[in-house]
Coordinates of C-alpha atoms in Angstrom, one line a residue:
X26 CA -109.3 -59.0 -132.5
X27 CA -110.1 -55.7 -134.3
X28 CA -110.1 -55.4 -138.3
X29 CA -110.2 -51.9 -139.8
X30 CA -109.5 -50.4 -142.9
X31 CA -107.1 -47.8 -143.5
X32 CA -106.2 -45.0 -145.7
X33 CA -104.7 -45.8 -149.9
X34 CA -101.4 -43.6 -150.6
X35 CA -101.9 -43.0 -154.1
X36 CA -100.0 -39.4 -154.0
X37 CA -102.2 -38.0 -156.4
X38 CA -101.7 -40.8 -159.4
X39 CA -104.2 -43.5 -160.5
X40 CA -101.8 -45.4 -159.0
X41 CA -102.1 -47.7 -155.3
X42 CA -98.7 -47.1 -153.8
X43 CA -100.1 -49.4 -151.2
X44 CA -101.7 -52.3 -152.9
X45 CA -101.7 -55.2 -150.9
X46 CA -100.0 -54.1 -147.7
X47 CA -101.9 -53.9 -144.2
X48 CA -100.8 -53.4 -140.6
X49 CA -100.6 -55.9 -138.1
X50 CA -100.3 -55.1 -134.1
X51 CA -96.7 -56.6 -132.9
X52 CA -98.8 -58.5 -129.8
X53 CA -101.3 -59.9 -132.5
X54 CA -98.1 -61.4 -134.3
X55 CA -96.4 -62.7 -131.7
X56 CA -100.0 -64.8 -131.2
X57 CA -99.5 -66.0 -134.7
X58 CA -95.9 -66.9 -134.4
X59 CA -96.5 -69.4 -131.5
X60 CA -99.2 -70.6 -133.1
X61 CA -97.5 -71.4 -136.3
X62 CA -94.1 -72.6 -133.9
X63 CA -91.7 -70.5 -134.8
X64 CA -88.8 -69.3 -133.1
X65 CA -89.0 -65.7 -134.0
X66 CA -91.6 -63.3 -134.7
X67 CA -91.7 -62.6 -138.8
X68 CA -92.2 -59.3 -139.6
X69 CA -94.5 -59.9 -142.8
X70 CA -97.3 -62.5 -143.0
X71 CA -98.5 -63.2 -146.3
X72 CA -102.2 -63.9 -145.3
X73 CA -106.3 -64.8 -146.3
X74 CA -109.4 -63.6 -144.1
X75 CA -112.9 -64.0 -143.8
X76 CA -114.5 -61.9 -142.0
X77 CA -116.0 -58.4 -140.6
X78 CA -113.9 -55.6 -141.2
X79 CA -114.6 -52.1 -139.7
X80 CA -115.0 -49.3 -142.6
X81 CA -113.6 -45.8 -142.3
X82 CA -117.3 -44.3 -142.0
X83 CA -117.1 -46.6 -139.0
X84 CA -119.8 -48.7 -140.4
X85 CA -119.1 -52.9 -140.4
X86 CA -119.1 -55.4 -143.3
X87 CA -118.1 -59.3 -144.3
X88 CA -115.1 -59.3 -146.8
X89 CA -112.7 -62.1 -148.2
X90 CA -109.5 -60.1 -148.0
X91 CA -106.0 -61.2 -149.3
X92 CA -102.7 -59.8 -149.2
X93 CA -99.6 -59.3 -146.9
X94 CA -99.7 -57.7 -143.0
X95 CA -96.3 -56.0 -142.3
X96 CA -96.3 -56.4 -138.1
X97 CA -96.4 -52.5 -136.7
X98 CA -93.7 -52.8 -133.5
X99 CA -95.4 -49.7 -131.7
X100 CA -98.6 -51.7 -131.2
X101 CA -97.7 -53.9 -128.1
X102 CA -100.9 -53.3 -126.4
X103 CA -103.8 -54.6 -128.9
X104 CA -104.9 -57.6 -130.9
X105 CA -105.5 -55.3 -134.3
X106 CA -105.4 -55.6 -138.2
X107 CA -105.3 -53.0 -140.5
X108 CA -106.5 -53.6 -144.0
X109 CA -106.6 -51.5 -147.4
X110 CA -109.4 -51.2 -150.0
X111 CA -107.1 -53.1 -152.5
X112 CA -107.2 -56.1 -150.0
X113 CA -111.1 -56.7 -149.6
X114 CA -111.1 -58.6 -152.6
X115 CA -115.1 -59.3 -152.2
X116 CA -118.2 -58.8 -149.7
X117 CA -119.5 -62.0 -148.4
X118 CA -122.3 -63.1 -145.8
X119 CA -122.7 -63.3 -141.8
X120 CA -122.8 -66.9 -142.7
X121 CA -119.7 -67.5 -144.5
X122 CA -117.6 -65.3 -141.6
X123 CA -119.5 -67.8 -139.1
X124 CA -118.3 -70.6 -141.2
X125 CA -115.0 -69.8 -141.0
X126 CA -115.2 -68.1 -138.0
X127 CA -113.1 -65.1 -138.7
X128 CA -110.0 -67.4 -139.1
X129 CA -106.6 -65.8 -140.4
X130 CA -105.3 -67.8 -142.9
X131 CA -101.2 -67.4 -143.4
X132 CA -99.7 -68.9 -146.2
X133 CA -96.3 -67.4 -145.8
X134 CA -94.0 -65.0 -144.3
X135 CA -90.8 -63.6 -143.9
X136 CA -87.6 -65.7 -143.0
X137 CA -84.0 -65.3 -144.6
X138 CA -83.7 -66.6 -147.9
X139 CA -80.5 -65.8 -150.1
X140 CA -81.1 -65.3 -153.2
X141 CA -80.3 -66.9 -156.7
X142 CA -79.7 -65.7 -160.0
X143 CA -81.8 -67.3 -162.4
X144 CA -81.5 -68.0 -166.0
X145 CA -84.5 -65.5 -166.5
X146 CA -82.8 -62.8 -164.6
X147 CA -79.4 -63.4 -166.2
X148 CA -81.1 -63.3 -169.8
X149 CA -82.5 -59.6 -168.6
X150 CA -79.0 -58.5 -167.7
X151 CA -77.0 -60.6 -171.1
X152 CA -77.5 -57.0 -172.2
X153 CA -75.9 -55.1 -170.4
X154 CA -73.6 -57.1 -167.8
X155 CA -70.6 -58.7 -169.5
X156 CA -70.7 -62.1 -170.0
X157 CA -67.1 -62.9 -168.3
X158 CA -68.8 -61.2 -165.4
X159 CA -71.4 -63.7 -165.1
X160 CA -69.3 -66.6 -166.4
X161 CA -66.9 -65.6 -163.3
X162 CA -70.1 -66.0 -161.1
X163 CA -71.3 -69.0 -161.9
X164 CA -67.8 -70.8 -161.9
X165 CA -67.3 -69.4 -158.6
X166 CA -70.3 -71.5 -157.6
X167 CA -69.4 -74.2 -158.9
X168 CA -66.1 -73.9 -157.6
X169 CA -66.8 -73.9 -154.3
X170 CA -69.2 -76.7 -155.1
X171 CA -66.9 -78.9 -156.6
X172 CA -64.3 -78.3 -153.5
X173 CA -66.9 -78.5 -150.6
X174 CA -66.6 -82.0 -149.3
X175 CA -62.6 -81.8 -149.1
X176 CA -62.4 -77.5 -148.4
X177 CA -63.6 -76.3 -144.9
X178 CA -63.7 -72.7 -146.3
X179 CA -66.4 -74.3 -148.9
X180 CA -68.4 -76.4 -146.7
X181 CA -68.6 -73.3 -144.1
X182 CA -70.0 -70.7 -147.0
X183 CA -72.6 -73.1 -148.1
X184 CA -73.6 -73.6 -144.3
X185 CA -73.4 -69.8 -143.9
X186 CA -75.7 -70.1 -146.7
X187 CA -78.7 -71.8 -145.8
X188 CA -81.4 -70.3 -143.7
X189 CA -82.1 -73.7 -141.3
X190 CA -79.5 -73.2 -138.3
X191 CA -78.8 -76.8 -138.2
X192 CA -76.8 -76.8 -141.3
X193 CA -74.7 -74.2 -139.0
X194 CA -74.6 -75.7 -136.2
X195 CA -73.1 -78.7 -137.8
X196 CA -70.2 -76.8 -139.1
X197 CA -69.5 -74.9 -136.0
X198 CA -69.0 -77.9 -134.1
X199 CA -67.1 -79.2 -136.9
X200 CA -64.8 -76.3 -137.8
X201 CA -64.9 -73.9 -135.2
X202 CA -65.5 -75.2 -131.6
X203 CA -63.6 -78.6 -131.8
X204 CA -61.7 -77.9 -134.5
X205 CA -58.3 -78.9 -133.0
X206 CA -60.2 -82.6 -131.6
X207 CA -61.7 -83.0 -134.9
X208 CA -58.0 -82.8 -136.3
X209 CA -56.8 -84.9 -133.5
X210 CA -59.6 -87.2 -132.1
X211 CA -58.2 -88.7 -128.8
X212 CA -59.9 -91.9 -129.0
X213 CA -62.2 -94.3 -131.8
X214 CA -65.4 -93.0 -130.0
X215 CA -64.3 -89.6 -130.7
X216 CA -63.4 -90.3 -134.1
X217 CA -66.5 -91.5 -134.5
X218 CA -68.5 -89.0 -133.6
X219 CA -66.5 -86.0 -135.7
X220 CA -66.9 -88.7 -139.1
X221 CA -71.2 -88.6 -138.1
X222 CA -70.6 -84.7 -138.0
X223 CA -68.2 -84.3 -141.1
X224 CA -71.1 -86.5 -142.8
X225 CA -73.8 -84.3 -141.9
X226 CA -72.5 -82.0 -143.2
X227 CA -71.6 -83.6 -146.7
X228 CA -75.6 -84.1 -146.3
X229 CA -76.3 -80.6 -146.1
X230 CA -74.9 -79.5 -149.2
X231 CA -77.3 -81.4 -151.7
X232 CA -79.2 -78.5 -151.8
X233 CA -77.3 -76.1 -152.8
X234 CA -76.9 -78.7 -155.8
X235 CA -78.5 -77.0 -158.9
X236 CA -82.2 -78.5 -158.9
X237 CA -83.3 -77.6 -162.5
X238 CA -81.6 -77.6 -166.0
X239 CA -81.9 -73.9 -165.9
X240 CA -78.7 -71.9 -164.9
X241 CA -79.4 -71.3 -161.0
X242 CA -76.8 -69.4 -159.1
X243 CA -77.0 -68.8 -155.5
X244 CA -75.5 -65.2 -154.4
X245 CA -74.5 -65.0 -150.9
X246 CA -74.5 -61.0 -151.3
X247 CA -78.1 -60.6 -151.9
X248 CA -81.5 -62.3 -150.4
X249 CA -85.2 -62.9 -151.8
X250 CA -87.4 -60.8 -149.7
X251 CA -91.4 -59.7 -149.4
X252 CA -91.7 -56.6 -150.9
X253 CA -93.9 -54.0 -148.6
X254 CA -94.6 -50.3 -147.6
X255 CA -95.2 -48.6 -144.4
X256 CA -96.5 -45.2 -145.5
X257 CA -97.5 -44.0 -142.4
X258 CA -94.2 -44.1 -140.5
X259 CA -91.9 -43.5 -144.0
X260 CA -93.9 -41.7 -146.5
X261 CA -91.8 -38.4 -145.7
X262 CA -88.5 -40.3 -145.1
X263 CA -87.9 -42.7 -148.8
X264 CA -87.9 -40.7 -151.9
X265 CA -88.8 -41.7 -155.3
X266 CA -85.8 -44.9 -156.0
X267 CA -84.9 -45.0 -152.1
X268 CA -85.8 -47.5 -150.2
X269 CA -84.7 -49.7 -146.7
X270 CA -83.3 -53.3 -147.1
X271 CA -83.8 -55.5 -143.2
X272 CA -82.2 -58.6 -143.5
X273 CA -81.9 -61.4 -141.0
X274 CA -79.4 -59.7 -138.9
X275 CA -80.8 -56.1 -139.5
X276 CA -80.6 -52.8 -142.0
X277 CA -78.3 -53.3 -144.7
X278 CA -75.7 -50.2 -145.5
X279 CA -76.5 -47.3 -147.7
X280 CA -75.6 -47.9 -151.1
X281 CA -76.8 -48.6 -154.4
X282 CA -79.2 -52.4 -154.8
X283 CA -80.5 -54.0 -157.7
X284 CA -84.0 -54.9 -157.3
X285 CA -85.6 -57.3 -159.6
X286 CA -89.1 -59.5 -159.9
X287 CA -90.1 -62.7 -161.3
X288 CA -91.8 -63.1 -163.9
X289 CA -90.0 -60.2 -165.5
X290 CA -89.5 -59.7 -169.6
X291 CA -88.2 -56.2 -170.3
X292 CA -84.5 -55.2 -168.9
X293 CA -86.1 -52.2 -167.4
X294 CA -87.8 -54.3 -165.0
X295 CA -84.6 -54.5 -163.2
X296 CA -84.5 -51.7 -160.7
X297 CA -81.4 -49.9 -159.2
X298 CA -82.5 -48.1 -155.6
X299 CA -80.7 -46.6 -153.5
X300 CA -80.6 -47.9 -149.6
X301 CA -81.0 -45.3 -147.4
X302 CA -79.9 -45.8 -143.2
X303 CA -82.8 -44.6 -141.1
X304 CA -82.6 -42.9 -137.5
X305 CA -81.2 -45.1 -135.0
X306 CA -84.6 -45.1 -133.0
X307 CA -87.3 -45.9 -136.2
X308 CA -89.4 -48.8 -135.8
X309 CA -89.1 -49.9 -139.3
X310 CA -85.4 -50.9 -137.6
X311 CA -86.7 -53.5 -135.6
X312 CA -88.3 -55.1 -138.9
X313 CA -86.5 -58.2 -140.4
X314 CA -86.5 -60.1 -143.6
X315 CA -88.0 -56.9 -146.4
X316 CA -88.1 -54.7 -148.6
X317 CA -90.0 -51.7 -147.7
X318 CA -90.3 -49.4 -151.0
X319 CA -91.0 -45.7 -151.1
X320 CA -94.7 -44.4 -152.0
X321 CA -93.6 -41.3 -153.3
X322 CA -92.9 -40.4 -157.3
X323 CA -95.3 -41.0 -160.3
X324 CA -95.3 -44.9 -160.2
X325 CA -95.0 -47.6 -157.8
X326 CA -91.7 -49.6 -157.9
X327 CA -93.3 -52.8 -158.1
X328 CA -95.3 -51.6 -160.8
X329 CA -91.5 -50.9 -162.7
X330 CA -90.9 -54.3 -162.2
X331 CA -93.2 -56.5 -164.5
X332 CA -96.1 -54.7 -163.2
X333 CA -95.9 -56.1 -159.7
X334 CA -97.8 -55.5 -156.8
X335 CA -97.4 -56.1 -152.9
X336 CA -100.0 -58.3 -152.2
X337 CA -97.2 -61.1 -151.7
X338 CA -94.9 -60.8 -154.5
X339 CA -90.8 -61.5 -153.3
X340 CA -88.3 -59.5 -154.6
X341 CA -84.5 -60.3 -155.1
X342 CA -82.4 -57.5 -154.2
X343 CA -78.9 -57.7 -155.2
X344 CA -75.5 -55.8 -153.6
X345 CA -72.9 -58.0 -155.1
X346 CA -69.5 -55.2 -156.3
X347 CA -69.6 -57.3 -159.5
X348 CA -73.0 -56.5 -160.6
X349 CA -72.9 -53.0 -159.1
X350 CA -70.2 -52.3 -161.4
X351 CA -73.1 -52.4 -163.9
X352 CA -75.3 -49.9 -161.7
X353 CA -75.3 -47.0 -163.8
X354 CA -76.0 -48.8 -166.9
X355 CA -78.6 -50.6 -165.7
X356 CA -80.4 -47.3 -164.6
X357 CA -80.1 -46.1 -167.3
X358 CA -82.7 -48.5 -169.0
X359 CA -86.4 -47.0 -168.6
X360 CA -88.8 -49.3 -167.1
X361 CA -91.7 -50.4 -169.6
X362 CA -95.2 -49.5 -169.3
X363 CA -98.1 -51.7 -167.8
X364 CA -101.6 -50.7 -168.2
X365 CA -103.3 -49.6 -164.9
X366 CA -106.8 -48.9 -164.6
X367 CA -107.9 -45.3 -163.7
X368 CA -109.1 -45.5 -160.1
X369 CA -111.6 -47.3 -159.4
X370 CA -114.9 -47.8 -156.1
X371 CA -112.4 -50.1 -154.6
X372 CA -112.6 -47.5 -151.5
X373 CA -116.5 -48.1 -151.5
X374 CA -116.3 -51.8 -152.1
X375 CA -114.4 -54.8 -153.6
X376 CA -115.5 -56.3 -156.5
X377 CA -118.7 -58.1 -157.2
X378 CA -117.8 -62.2 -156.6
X379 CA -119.0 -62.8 -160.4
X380 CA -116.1 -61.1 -161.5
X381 CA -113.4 -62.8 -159.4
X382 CA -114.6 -66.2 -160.8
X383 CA -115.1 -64.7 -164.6
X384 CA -111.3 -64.1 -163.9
X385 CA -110.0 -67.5 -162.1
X386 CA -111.9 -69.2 -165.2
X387 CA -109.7 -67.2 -168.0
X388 CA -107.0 -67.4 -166.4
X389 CA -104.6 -69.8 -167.9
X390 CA -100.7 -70.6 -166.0
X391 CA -100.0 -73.0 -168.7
X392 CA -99.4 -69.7 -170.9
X393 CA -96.3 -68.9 -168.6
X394 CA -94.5 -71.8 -170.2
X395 CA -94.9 -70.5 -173.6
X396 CA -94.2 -67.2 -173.0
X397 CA -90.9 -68.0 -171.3
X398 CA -90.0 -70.2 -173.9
X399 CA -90.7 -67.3 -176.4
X400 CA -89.0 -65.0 -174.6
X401 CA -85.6 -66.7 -174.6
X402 CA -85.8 -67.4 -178.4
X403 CA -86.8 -63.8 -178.8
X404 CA -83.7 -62.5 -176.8
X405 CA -81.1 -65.1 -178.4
X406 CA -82.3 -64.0 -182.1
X407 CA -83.2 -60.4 -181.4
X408 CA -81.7 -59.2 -178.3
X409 CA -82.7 -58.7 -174.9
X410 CA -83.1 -54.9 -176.2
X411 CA -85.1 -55.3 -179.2
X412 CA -88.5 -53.9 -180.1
X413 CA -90.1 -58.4 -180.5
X414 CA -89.1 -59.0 -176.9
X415 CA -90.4 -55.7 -176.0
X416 CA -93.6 -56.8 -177.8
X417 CA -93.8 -60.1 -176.2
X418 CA -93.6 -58.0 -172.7
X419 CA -96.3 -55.7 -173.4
X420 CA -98.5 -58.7 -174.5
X421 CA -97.7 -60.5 -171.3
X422 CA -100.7 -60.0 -168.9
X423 CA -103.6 -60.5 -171.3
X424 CA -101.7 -63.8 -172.4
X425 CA -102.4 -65.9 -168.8
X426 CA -106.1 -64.0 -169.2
X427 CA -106.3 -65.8 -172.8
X428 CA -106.9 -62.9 -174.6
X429 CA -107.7 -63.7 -178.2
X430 CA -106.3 -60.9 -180.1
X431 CA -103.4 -60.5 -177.5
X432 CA -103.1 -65.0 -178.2
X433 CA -103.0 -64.0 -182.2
X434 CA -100.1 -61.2 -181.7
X435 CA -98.3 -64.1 -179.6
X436 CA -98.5 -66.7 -182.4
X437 CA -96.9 -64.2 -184.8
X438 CA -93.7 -63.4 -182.5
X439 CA -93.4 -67.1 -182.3
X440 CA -93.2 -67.6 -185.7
X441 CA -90.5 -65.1 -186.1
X442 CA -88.7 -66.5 -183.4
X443 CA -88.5 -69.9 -185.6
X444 CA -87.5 -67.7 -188.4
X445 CA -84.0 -67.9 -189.4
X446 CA -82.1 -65.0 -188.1
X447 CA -78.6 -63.4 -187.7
X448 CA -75.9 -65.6 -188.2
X449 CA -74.6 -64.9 -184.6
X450 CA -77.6 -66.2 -183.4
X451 CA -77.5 -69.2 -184.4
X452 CA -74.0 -69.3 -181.7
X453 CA -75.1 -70.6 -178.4
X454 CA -75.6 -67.0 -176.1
X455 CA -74.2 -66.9 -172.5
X456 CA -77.2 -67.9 -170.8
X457 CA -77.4 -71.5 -173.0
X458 CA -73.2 -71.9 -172.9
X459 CA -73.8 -71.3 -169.1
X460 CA -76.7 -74.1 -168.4
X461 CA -74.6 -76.3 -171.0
X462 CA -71.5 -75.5 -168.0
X463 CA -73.8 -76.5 -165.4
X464 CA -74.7 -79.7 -166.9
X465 CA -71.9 -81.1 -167.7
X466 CA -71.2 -80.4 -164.0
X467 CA -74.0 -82.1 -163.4
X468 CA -72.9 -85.2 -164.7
X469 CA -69.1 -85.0 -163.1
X470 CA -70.6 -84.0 -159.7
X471 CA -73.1 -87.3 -159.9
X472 CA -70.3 -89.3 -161.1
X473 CA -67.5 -88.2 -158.3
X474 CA -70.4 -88.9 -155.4
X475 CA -71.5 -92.1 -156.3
X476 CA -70.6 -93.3 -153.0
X477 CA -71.7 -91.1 -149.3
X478 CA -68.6 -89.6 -148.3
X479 CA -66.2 -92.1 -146.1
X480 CA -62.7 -92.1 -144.2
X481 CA -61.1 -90.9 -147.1
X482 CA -62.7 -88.0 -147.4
X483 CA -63.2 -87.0 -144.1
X484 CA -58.9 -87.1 -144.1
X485 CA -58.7 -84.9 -146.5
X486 CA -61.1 -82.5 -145.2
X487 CA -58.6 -82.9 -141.4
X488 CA -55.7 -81.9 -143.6
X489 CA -56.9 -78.9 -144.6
X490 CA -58.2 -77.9 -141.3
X491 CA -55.1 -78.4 -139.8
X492 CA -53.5 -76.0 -142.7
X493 CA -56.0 -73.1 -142.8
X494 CA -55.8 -73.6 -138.8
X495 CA -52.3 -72.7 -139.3
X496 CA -52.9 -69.8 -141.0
X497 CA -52.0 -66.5 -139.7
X498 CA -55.5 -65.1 -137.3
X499 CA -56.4 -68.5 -136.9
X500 CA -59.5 -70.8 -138.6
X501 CA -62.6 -68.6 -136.9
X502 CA -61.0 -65.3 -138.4
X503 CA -60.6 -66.5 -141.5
X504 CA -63.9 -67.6 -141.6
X505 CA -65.7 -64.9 -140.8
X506 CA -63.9 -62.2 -142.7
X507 CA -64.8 -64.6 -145.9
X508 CA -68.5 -64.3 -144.4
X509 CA -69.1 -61.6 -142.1
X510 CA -71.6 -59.4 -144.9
X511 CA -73.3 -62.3 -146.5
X512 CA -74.2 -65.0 -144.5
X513 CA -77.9 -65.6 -143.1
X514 CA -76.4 -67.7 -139.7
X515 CA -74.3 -63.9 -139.1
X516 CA -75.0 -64.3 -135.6
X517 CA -74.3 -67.4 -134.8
X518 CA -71.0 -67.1 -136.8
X519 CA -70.1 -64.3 -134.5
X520 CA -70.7 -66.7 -131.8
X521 CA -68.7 -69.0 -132.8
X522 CA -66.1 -66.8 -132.8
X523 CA -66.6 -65.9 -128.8
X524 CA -66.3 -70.0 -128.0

């Protein structure tokens, strides 16, 4: 296997438009797929080596590198990796490499994950997006939850929904291929088997179930996706806010996306981009399951969004027409600041080990939870808007690193978050009325499935089969119009169609 370095895009900023982001060769990744027994090749590996890595002065070294490898199609004829400066987090020895003996580690990749709007998120947006808006979301949710043992149309978005293709294949038998014997079962054996089906299917829908007390509300019309850039073959192509969504099934439309990080504390963090359609033939088409940004402009996007970076960070990007209602608005809203250190010897070598422990020590995730917890008070008696949440943003970073006059500023925001405020604030805000919505749905939904679903049920799920079958274009079109742009099991719902 070959390990290089290549060239940092930092058009003429002090910032790395690339940080985090290498090349892998397409035959390279198809190694690692089999290896890791998966069905298809992902297109981003989120990954940590050890090992020698060839300079651009040709000369050789021992690194411990981290970050994400987007898979280059073209390369079909060479085990290769290509790393950047920003990924060589630290020299090491001969020894270590032989130790670990040049191993790729991958702790992730890409797959299809829809995505969910989190209470964090929907705090960032309280202020601009109006609250019947998201109200409507969420109860459409719950809706459908509510409805989804007895209401085919439910139980198929939910499958449509999640990213195993068993959950789908469960409901196509079900609804689609036998849906007139499931109606009408010709004998107790065949009964039999479309109640085991029907019930797995019940089964599947427990995790769609909210899983925290925090609002959590899954939107088909978006996905949670590794963020990435392939300079070399798009650095003409995106401009500055453009960029090219591949989902599961391939390029989404041109159009306008809402792009958003986690952590994130300052509604500028969330970023409208515009999706632009690439030439039919450009091998960035034949990537699944991103986000590739532009490297043009003054700043990265990432870096708009909380300060991110590439090096593994996921990114939900939204094209639901309710929230792009808000589009302009939301662009409107400048992103906030976040320091970035003039450029550094990164290109002639990592940092020195000392320093990556100095910084795992200090460190402190614990901080997270107080800062959230700040946050929300902040926004409730302030506004998402105001100059103490924008504050408690700015102090953000050097909080998880402990810093002691950064911890002091912290304690003082806190305290005027305890501080009686506006008499409006002391009114529950959308974001507390909505997690209050969800749990006492909570409590009706563990009440009203006590008991596994049973005979009962499964009749009143056949009756309404038989009626939407009834319907005019029959059950499979129906279906799939209510599905056809959102759904992560796309293909196999067009299948389903053909049986």
């Amino acid at each position: 296997v070959q390990v290089s370095k290549i060239a940092t895009y930092r058009n003429g900023t002090t910032f790395d438009f690339t940080d985090g982001v290498g090349l892998i060769s397409c035959k390279l990744a198809r190694v690692v797929q089999n290896q890791l027994g998966l069905r298809e090749c992902p297109s981003v590996f989120q990954i940590r080596y050890c090992g020698t890595v060839t300079r651009l002065d040709e000369s050789k070294k021992e690194f411990i590198c981290k970050g994400v490898l987007l898979v280059d199609p073209d390369q079909e004829d060479v085990h290769a990796i290509q790393m950047r400066a920003s990924m060589l987090k630290t020299e090491t020895s001969v020894t270590a490499c032989e130790v670990l003996g040049g191993k790729l580690g991958v702790i992730g990749h890409s797959q299809p994950s829809p995505g969910r709007l989190g209470q964090q998120l929907l705090c960032l947006l309280s202020g601009t997006v109006e609250d019947v808006t998201l109200d409507a979301l969420q109860e459409q949710h719950l809706s459908l939850l509510r409805n989804s043992w007895h209401d085919p149309v439910a139980m198929a978005w939910f499958a449509a929904l999640d990213p195993k293709p068993a959950a789908w294949r469960h409901v196509r038998r079900l609804l689609l291929h036998e849906h007139a014997q499931a109606s009408r079962p010709s004998s107790l054996s065949a009964a039999a088997r479309e109640l085991t089906a029907y019930k797995a299917c019940v089964a599947s829908l427990e995790r769609h179930y909210p899983q925290t007390k925090k609002v959590q509300i899954p939107l088909a019309a978006s996905r949670t996706l590794f963020g990435t850039v392939w300079p070399e073959q798009l650095h003409h192509t995106l401009g500055e806010q453009q960029c090219v969504v591949l989902l599961e099934h391939g390029p989404l439309r041109p159009g306008e996306v809402i792009v958003s990080r986690s952590p994130s504390y300052h509604p500028g963090d969330v970023r409208v981009l515009e999706v632009l359609e690439l030439p039919t033939e450009h091998p960035a088409l034949r990537l699944r399951n991103c986000i590739l940004f532009s490297t043009q402009g003054a700043r990265p996007e990432a870096d708009k969004m909380g300060g991110g970076d590439l090096d593994g960070d996921n990114y939900l990007v939204i094209w639901h027409p309710e929230l792009l209602k808000y589009a302009g608005a939301l662009a409107s809203i400048q992103p906030a600041s976040y320091e970035v250190s003039s450029p550094t010897d990164r290109d002639e070598g990592p940092k020195k080990a000392a320093d990556w422990i100095y910084y795992a020590a200090m460190t402190d995730n614990a901080m997270l939870g107080e800062v959230e917890s700040a946050f929300y008070k902040l926004a409730k008696q302030f506004g998402v808007q105001s100059p103490e949440v924008a504050r408690l943003n700015t102090l953000f970073a050097s909080l998880v690193d402990r810093n002691p006059t950064s911890v002091e500023r912290f304690g003082e925001l806190k305290r005027r978050a305890a501080a009686p405020g506006r008499a409006d604030a002391q009114s529950p805000c959308v974001w507390e009325l909505m997690a209050l919505k969800q749990e006492i749905f909570g409590v009706e939904y563990v009440r009203t499935r006590q008991n596994p679903p049973g005979p009962d049920d499964f009749s009143k799920f056949q009756h309404a089969l038989e009626r939407l079958a009834d319907e005019p274009g029959g059950l499979a079109t129906l279906l799939s119009e209510s599905m056809k742009a959102t759904s992560c099991n796309r293909r196999g719902l067009q299948r389903s169609r053909v049986s």
